[in-house]
Coordinates of C-alpha atoms in Angstrom, one line a residue:
M1 CA 0.0 0.0 0.0
A2 CA 1.4 3.4 -1.1
W3 CA 2.1 6.0 1.6
K4 CA -0.7 8.3 0.1
D5 CA -3.2 5.5 0.6
R6 CA -2.0 4.9 4.1
I7 CA -2.5 8.6 5.0
T8 CA -5.9 8.8 3.3
G9 CA -7.1 5.5 4.8
R10 CA -8.9 5.1 8.1
S11 CA -5.8 4.5 10.2
G12 CA -4.1 7.5 8.5
Q13 CA -7.0 9.7 9.4
Q14 CA -6.9 8.6 13.0
A15 CA -3.2 9.3 13.1
L16 CA -3.8 12.8 11.7
S17 CA -6.6 13.5 14.2
G18 CA -4.3 12.4 17.0
A19 CA -1.5 14.6 15.7
N20 CA -3.9 17.6 15.4
F21 CA -5.2 17.0 18.9
A22 CA -1.6 16.9 20.3
L23 CA -0.7 20.1 18.3
Y24 CA -3.8 22.0 19.6
T25 CA -3.0 20.8 23.1
L26 CA 0.5 22.1 22.9
I27 CA -0.7 25.5 21.5
V28 CA -3.2 25.9 24.4
I29 CA -0.5 25.0 26.9
A30 CA 1.9 27.5 25.3
L31 CA -0.8 30.2 25.4
I32 CA -1.5 29.6 29.1
V33 CA 2.2 29.7 29.9
L34 CA 2.6 32.9 27.9
A35 CA -0.4 34.5 29.7
N36 CA 1.0 33.5 33.1
W37 CA 4.4 35.0 32.1
F38 CA 2.8 38.2 31.0
V39 CA 0.7 38.6 34.2
N40 CA 3.7 37.8 36.4
N41 CA 5.9 40.3 34.6
H42 CA 3.4 43.0 33.9
D43 CA 1.3 44.2 36.8
K44 CA -1.7 45.2 34.8
R45 CA -5.4 44.9 35.7
W46 CA -8.6 46.0 34.2
D47 CA -11.4 47.0 36.6
M48 CA -14.8 46.6 34.9
T49 CA -16.9 47.3 38.0
P50 CA -19.2 50.3 37.9
N51 CA -17.7 52.0 41.0
K52 CA -14.1 50.9 40.3
K53 CA -14.0 48.7 43.3
Y54 CA -10.7 47.2 42.4
S55 CA -8.9 50.4 41.4
L56 CA -7.1 53.0 43.5
S57 CA -8.2 56.6 43.3
D58 CA -6.0 59.4 42.0
Q59 CA -5.5 60.7 45.5
T60 CA -4.3 57.4 46.8
H61 CA -1.9 56.9 43.9
K62 CA -0.6 60.4 44.5
I63 CA 0.0 59.8 48.2
L64 CA 1.7 56.5 47.6
K65 CA 3.9 57.9 44.8
D66 CA 5.2 60.7 47.1
L67 CA 5.9 58.5 50.1
N68 CA 9.2 59.4 51.7
R69 CA 9.1 56.8 54.5
D70 CA 8.2 53.2 55.0
V71 CA 4.6 52.3 55.9
T72 CA 3.4 49.0 57.3
V73 CA -0.3 47.9 57.0
Y74 CA -1.3 45.3 59.5
A75 CA -4.4 43.2 58.8
F76 CA -5.6 41.5 62.0
D77 CA -8.0 38.7 61.3
K78 CA -8.4 35.0 61.4
E79 CA -6.1 33.2 58.9
R80 CA -9.0 31.8 56.9
N81 CA -10.2 35.4 56.2
F82 CA -6.8 36.7 54.9
G83 CA -7.9 36.2 51.3
E84 CA -10.8 38.7 51.7
R85 CA -8.2 41.4 52.4
R86 CA -5.8 40.8 49.7
D87 CA -7.7 42.5 46.8
V88 CA -7.6 46.0 48.3
L89 CA -4.4 45.7 50.4
G90 CA -2.5 44.2 47.6
M91 CA -3.1 47.2 45.4
Y92 CA -1.4 49.4 48.0
A93 CA 1.7 47.2 48.1
S94 CA 1.8 47.0 44.3
A95 CA 1.6 50.8 44.0
S96 CA 4.6 51.6 46.2
N97 CA 7.6 49.6 47.3
R98 CA 7.5 51.6 50.6
V99 CA 4.3 49.9 51.6
K100 CA 4.5 46.5 53.3
V101 CA 1.3 44.5 54.2
K102 CA 1.4 42.0 57.0
Y103 CA -1.5 39.6 57.7
I104 CA -1.7 38.8 61.5
D105 CA -3.8 36.3 63.3
P106 CA -4.4 38.0 66.7
D107 CA -4.9 34.6 68.3
R108 CA -1.4 33.5 67.3
Q109 CA 0.3 36.9 67.9
P110 CA -1.6 38.4 70.9
A111 CA 1.3 40.6 71.9
L112 CA 1.3 42.4 68.6
A113 CA -2.5 42.8 68.7
K114 CA -2.3 44.2 72.2
E115 CA 0.5 46.7 71.1
Y116 CA -1.8 48.2 68.5
G117 CA -5.0 48.1 70.6
V118 CA -6.8 45.5 68.4
R119 CA -10.1 44.4 70.0
S120 CA -11.9 42.7 67.1
Y121 CA -11.2 40.6 64.0
G122 CA -11.0 42.5 60.7
T123 CA -9.1 45.5 62.2
I124 CA -6.6 47.2 59.9
V125 CA -3.8 49.4 61.3
V126 CA -1.6 51.7 59.3
A127 CA 1.8 52.4 61.0
A128 CA 4.7 54.6 60.0
G129 CA 7.6 55.3 62.4
D130 CA 6.3 55.7 66.0
R131 CA 2.8 56.6 64.8
H132 CA -0.1 54.3 63.9
M133 CA -3.8 54.7 63.2
E134 CA -6.7 52.3 62.9
A135 CA -8.5 52.4 59.6
Q136 CA -12.3 53.1 59.7
G137 CA -13.2 50.1 57.5
D138 CA -11.3 47.9 55.1
G139 CA -12.1 49.8 51.9
E140 CA -9.9 52.3 50.1
Q141 CA -11.5 55.4 51.7
G142 CA -10.8 54.2 55.2
L143 CA -7.3 53.0 54.5
T144 CA -6.2 56.2 52.7
N145 CA -7.7 58.4 55.4
A146 CA -5.7 56.4 58.0
L147 CA -2.6 56.8 55.9
V148 CA -3.1 60.6 55.7
R149 CA -3.6 60.8 59.5
V150 CA -0.4 58.9 60.1
L151 CA 1.7 60.9 57.6
K152 CA 0.3 64.4 58.3
G153 CA -0.6 64.5 61.9
Q154 CA -3.5 66.5 63.4
R155 CA -4.9 69.6 61.8
T156 CA -7.5 72.0 63.4
A157 CA -10.2 73.9 61.5
C158 CA -11.6 76.6 63.7
F159 CA -15.2 77.6 62.8
V160 CA -16.2 81.1 63.9
G161 CA -19.4 81.0 65.9
S162 CA -22.0 83.4 67.2
H163 CA -23.1 84.8 63.8
G164 CA -25.7 82.3 62.7
Q165 CA -23.3 80.2 60.7
R166 CA -24.0 76.7 59.4
S167 CA -24.1 74.2 62.2
L168 CA -21.5 71.5 62.2
D169 CA -23.8 69.1 64.1
S170 CA -26.9 69.7 62.0
T171 CA -28.1 66.7 59.9
E172 CA -30.6 69.0 58.0
R173 CA -30.2 69.6 54.3
D174 CA -28.4 72.9 54.9
G175 CA -26.3 71.7 57.9
Y176 CA -22.6 70.7 58.0
D177 CA -22.7 67.3 59.6
R178 CA -21.3 65.6 56.5
F179 CA -18.7 68.2 56.0
K180 CA -17.6 67.8 59.6
K181 CA -17.3 64.0 59.2
Q182 CA -15.3 64.5 56.0
L183 CA -12.9 66.8 57.8
G184 CA -12.5 64.2 60.6
D185 CA -11.9 61.4 58.1
E186 CA -8.9 63.5 56.7
N187 CA -7.5 64.2 60.1
Y188 CA -9.0 67.7 60.7
Q189 CA -10.5 68.2 64.1
T190 CA -13.1 71.0 64.3
Q191 CA -13.7 73.5 67.1
T192 CA -15.9 76.5 67.5
L193 CA -14.1 79.8 67.8
P194 CA -15.9 82.3 70.1
L195 CA -14.4 85.3 68.4
M196 CA -17.1 87.7 69.6
Q197 CA -16.2 86.9 73.2
K198 CA -12.5 86.9 72.7
P199 CA -11.2 88.6 69.5
E200 CA -8.1 86.5 69.3
I201 CA -7.3 83.4 67.2
P202 CA -5.4 80.6 69.0
S203 CA -2.0 79.6 67.6
D204 CA -3.2 75.9 67.2
C205 CA -5.8 76.9 64.5
T206 CA -4.6 75.5 61.2
M207 CA -7.2 77.7 59.5
V208 CA -10.2 79.8 60.3
V209 CA -13.6 79.0 58.6
I210 CA -16.4 81.5 58.3
A211 CA -19.4 79.4 57.1
G212 CA -22.4 81.4 55.9
P213 CA -22.9 84.0 58.6
Q214 CA -26.3 85.7 58.9
D215 CA -25.1 88.6 61.1
D216 CA -22.3 91.0 60.5
F217 CA -18.9 90.8 62.4
L218 CA -17.8 93.4 64.8
P219 CA -14.7 95.5 64.1
P220 CA -12.6 93.8 66.7
E221 CA -13.4 90.4 65.1
T222 CA -12.5 91.5 61.6
D223 CA -9.3 93.1 63.0
A224 CA -8.3 89.8 64.6
I225 CA -8.9 87.8 61.4
N226 CA -7.0 90.4 59.3
K227 CA -4.0 90.2 61.7
Y228 CA -4.1 86.4 61.7
L229 CA -4.0 86.3 57.9
H230 CA -1.1 88.8 57.7
D231 CA 0.8 86.8 60.2
G232 CA 0.6 83.7 57.9
G233 CA -2.8 82.4 58.8
R234 CA -5.3 80.7 56.5
V235 CA -8.9 81.8 56.1
L236 CA -11.9 80.3 54.3
V237 CA -14.8 82.7 53.9
M238 CA -18.1 81.3 52.6
L239 CA -20.8 83.9 52.1
D240 CA -24.5 83.7 51.0
A241 CA -26.6 85.7 48.7
G242 CA -29.2 88.2 50.2
V243 CA -27.2 88.7 53.4
E244 CA -25.8 92.2 54.0
L245 CA -22.5 92.1 55.9
P246 CA -20.8 95.5 55.6
N247 CA -17.9 94.9 58.0
L248 CA -17.1 91.4 56.6
T249 CA -17.3 92.5 53.0
K250 CA -15.0 95.5 53.9
L251 CA -12.5 93.0 55.3
V252 CA -12.6 91.0 52.1
S253 CA -12.2 94.1 50.0
D254 CA -8.9 94.7 51.7
W255 CA -7.8 91.4 50.1
S256 CA -8.6 92.8 46.6
V257 CA -12.0 90.9 46.5
T258 CA -15.2 92.8 45.9
V259 CA -18.4 91.0 47.1
R260 CA -21.4 92.0 45.1
N261 CA -24.9 92.2 46.6
D262 CA -26.6 90.0 44.0
L263 CA -27.7 86.5 43.0
V264 CA -26.1 84.5 40.2
I265 CA -28.4 82.9 37.6
D266 CA -26.9 80.6 35.1
E267 CA -29.0 79.3 32.2
N268 CA -26.3 77.0 30.8
P269 CA -28.1 74.2 28.9
V270 CA -25.5 71.7 30.0
A271 CA -26.9 72.1 33.6
Q272 CA -30.2 70.5 32.4
I273 CA -28.4 67.2 32.1
F274 CA -27.8 67.2 35.9
G275 CA -31.4 68.4 36.6
T276 CA -30.3 71.6 38.4
E277 CA -32.0 74.9 38.5
P278 CA -30.7 78.2 37.0
Y279 CA -30.1 79.6 40.6
M280 CA -27.7 76.7 41.1
P281 CA -24.8 77.6 38.8
L282 CA -23.0 74.5 37.5
I283 CA -19.2 75.2 37.4
V284 CA -17.1 73.6 34.7
K285 CA -14.6 76.4 34.2
Y286 CA -11.8 76.8 36.7
G287 CA -8.8 79.0 37.3
S288 CA -5.1 78.0 37.4
S289 CA -5.0 77.2 41.2
P290 CA -3.8 73.8 42.3
I291 CA -7.2 73.3 43.9
A292 CA -8.9 73.1 40.5
Q293 CA -6.3 71.2 38.4
P294 CA -7.8 67.8 39.2
L295 CA -11.3 69.1 38.5
N296 CA -10.9 69.8 34.8
G297 CA -13.8 68.1 33.0
R298 CA -15.7 67.7 36.3
A299 CA -18.7 69.8 37.6
T300 CA -19.3 71.5 40.9
L301 CA -22.5 73.1 42.1
F302 CA -22.8 76.6 43.7
P303 CA -26.4 76.9 44.9
L304 CA -27.7 80.5 45.7
S305 CA -24.4 82.1 45.1
R306 CA -23.5 85.8 44.9
S307 CA -20.7 86.9 42.6
L308 CA -17.2 88.2 43.4
E309 CA -14.8 90.4 41.6
V310 CA -11.0 90.4 41.7
G311 CA -9.7 93.9 42.1
K312 CA -8.0 95.3 39.0
D313 CA -5.6 97.4 41.1
S314 CA -3.5 95.0 43.1
K315 CA -2.6 96.0 46.6
P316 CA 0.9 95.7 47.9
G317 CA 1.7 92.1 49.0
V318 CA -1.8 90.8 47.9
T319 CA -2.4 88.5 45.0
A320 CA -5.9 87.2 44.1
D321 CA -7.3 85.2 41.2
S322 CA -10.6 83.8 40.2
L323 CA -11.1 80.1 41.1
C324 CA -14.6 79.3 39.6
D325 CA -16.4 81.1 36.8
T326 CA -20.0 80.7 35.5
S327 CA -20.8 80.2 31.9
S328 CA -21.5 82.9 29.3
D329 CA -25.2 82.1 29.7
S330 CA -25.2 83.5 33.2
Y331 CA -26.1 86.9 34.7
D332 CA -26.6 88.4 38.1
V333 CA -29.7 89.9 39.8
T334 CA -28.5 93.0 41.5
D335 CA -29.8 93.8 45.0
W336 CA -31.5 90.4 45.3
T337 CA -33.2 89.4 48.5
P338 CA -35.2 86.2 49.3
K339 CA -38.4 88.3 49.0
I340 CA -37.9 88.8 45.3
K341 CA -40.0 86.1 43.5
E342 CA -39.6 87.2 39.8
I343 CA -36.1 86.6 38.4
Q344 CA -35.2 88.2 35.1
F345 CA -32.3 90.1 33.6
H346 CA -32.4 93.9 33.5
A347 CA -30.1 95.4 30.9
G348 CA -28.0 98.3 32.2
K349 CA -28.4 97.1 35.8
D350 CA -27.5 93.5 36.0
L351 CA -24.2 92.0 34.8
K352 CA -23.8 89.4 32.0
G353 CA -21.5 86.4 32.7
P354 CA -19.1 84.8 33.0
L355 CA -19.1 85.7 36.7
S356 CA -16.7 84.6 39.4
V357 CA -18.1 82.8 42.4
A358 CA -14.9 81.8 44.1
V359 CA -11.5 83.5 44.6
T360 CA -8.2 82.4 46.0
G361 CA -5.4 84.7 47.1
S362 CA -2.3 85.1 49.3
I363 CA -0.9 87.9 51.4
S364 CA 2.8 88.4 52.1
G365 CA 3.6 88.8 55.8
S366 CA 4.9 92.0 57.1
G367 CA 7.1 90.6 59.9
E368 CA 10.7 89.3 59.8
K369 CA 9.6 85.8 58.9
K370 CA 7.8 86.9 55.7
T371 CA 5.2 84.2 56.1
E372 CA 2.5 83.8 53.5
G373 CA -1.2 84.0 54.5
R374 CA -3.7 82.3 52.3
F375 CA -7.4 82.9 51.8
I376 CA -10.4 81.6 49.8
V377 CA -13.7 83.5 49.4
L378 CA -16.8 81.6 48.1
G379 CA -20.0 83.2 47.0
T380 CA -22.1 80.5 48.8
S381 CA -21.8 78.3 51.9
L382 CA -24.2 75.7 50.5
V383 CA -21.4 74.1 48.4
A384 CA -20.4 72.2 51.5
A385 CA -23.9 71.7 53.0
N386 CA -25.3 68.2 53.5
G387 CA -27.7 68.4 50.6
F388 CA -24.9 69.3 48.1
L389 CA -21.7 67.9 49.3
G390 CA -22.3 64.7 47.5
F391 CA -23.0 66.3 44.1
Q392 CA -20.4 65.4 41.5
S393 CA -17.1 67.1 42.6
N394 CA -18.3 69.3 45.4
R395 CA -16.6 67.2 48.0
D396 CA -13.3 67.1 46.1
F397 CA -13.5 70.9 45.6
I398 CA -14.1 71.8 49.2
M399 CA -11.6 69.4 50.6
N400 CA -9.0 70.4 48.0
S401 CA -9.6 74.0 49.2
I402 CA -9.0 72.8 52.8
N403 CA -5.8 71.0 51.7
W404 CA -4.5 74.1 49.8
L405 CA -5.1 76.3 52.8
S406 CA -3.2 74.0 55.1
A407 CA -0.3 73.7 52.5
D408 CA -1.0 70.0 52.0
E409 CA -0.9 70.3 48.2
D410 CA 0.1 66.6 47.9
L411 CA -3.4 65.7 49.1
I412 CA -5.1 67.7 46.4
S413 CA -6.7 65.2 44.0
I414 CA -9.9 63.2 43.3
R415 CA -10.8 61.1 46.3
A416 CA -12.1 57.5 46.4
T417 CA -15.8 57.2 46.0
P418 CA -17.7 55.4 48.8
P419 CA -18.7 51.8 47.8
E420 CA -22.3 51.6 46.5
S421 CA -24.4 48.6 46.4
Q422 CA -25.9 47.7 43.0
H423 CA -29.6 47.2 42.9
L424 CA -31.9 45.8 40.2
T425 CA -35.4 47.3 40.5
M426 CA -38.2 45.6 38.6
N427 CA -42.0 45.9 38.7
A428 CA -44.4 43.0 38.9
A429 CA -44.7 42.6 35.1
Q430 CA -40.9 42.5 34.6
M431 CA -40.5 39.9 37.4
R432 CA -43.1 37.7 35.7
R433 CA -41.3 37.9 32.3
V434 CA -38.0 37.0 34.0
L435 CA -39.7 34.1 35.8
V436 CA -41.3 32.7 32.6
L437 CA -38.1 33.2 30.5
G438 CA -35.7 31.9 33.1
V439 CA -37.6 29.1 34.7
F440 CA -39.5 27.8 31.7
G441 CA -38.5 29.5 28.4
I442 CA -34.7 28.8 28.3
P443 CA -35.0 25.2 29.5
I444 CA -37.7 24.4 26.9
L445 CA -35.5 26.0 24.2
I446 CA -32.6 23.8 25.2
V447 CA -34.7 20.7 25.1
M448 CA -36.1 21.6 21.7
A449 CA -32.6 22.2 20.4
G450 CA -31.5 18.8 21.7
V451 CA -34.4 17.1 20.1
L452 CA -33.7 18.9 16.8
V453 CA -30.1 17.8 16.7
W454 CA -31.0 14.2 17.6
W455 CA -33.6 14.2 14.8
Q456 CA -31.1 15.5 12.2
R457 CA -28.5 12.9 13.2
R458 CA -31.1 10.1 13.1

């Protein structure tokens, strides 16, 4: 029998089939080996989850990249639960060679658990040098906040009281309970400053915050704030539309910032996508300040804001610049008060946009140390209120402002978003369709396909 006949015969076909099977098997094995080699040598992952659960935020990457000392993360848990911690903690170790993660079973190493005050399973402690901090939760937000606390130490935000400002403890829509918690998460303790009783700012105040006062300040109070700023202090002033504050606006004017007595209206059609109203200007145009650099392409909301103007004639030692501008579709309603119900533009009286609703600036100290004072003036205090802090980039904007004031520019970034549970909402009719299709429809189709294939082969 010729060799061609042997190959084309039944035994030859079986030999070719076996050879093909062996070849395909070798190819599959080679692909698997190649994929494993690529994964081991290239630390690359693709996070397809809606809330980026398995990706670190820009802020965390920035902090880890700038680490100048070693950090150890201790995960105290039962050994069988270590695998649950590796997804998030492993990302920190992969992002920086200065981060070491250690998984500790407190039952096997009770002395170490006692040293760090561990009382329950699942506790995560971040340590650097002689300082350590327990993370509030095992997610990225809790871990990064603990890392910031360890690296930066305690900061103090002093909120001026006695003038009807936003309440730090109020859980109402216009309260500051969520803002206070966010400050605490990033290692800022808050305290109320009774400036009216004692017009003096303590040296331990990292910054002074004026949050939506409804009553004007007394001259001794404005003098104390001005002196504090010229001595290198940091001040955040958040005003509201329709509130007349002659002494406070006079103080701000000394910083080359004019506060207009108006209400900003912005009819930008882009805002309709977010479902906002014209009296809630949607900000997508920012200045050159480091505060806003990570916010390019992102939106912040300034509800019920008045407009500000940077002085054209700069004062000695004072620099000021616009931080947030409204769109060209905006205008202001001059002399607005909450009693005015009809909102419309009056040519010759009202100003056309763009209008500034936030200003940053600095003041050179007059003493021997030549320290720099920093200030931010916002046209609304609602940007940080409970009802609006969670809107798009409002939280990043206000916390970036806080970081800039405290000279923690390395923390200015986009923060991790809190984990959100994914829900599927269906009505009764949709549930019935799913039941019929899933329980009866698909199994019947599979049976029918099997019968059809059997019939054709038969």
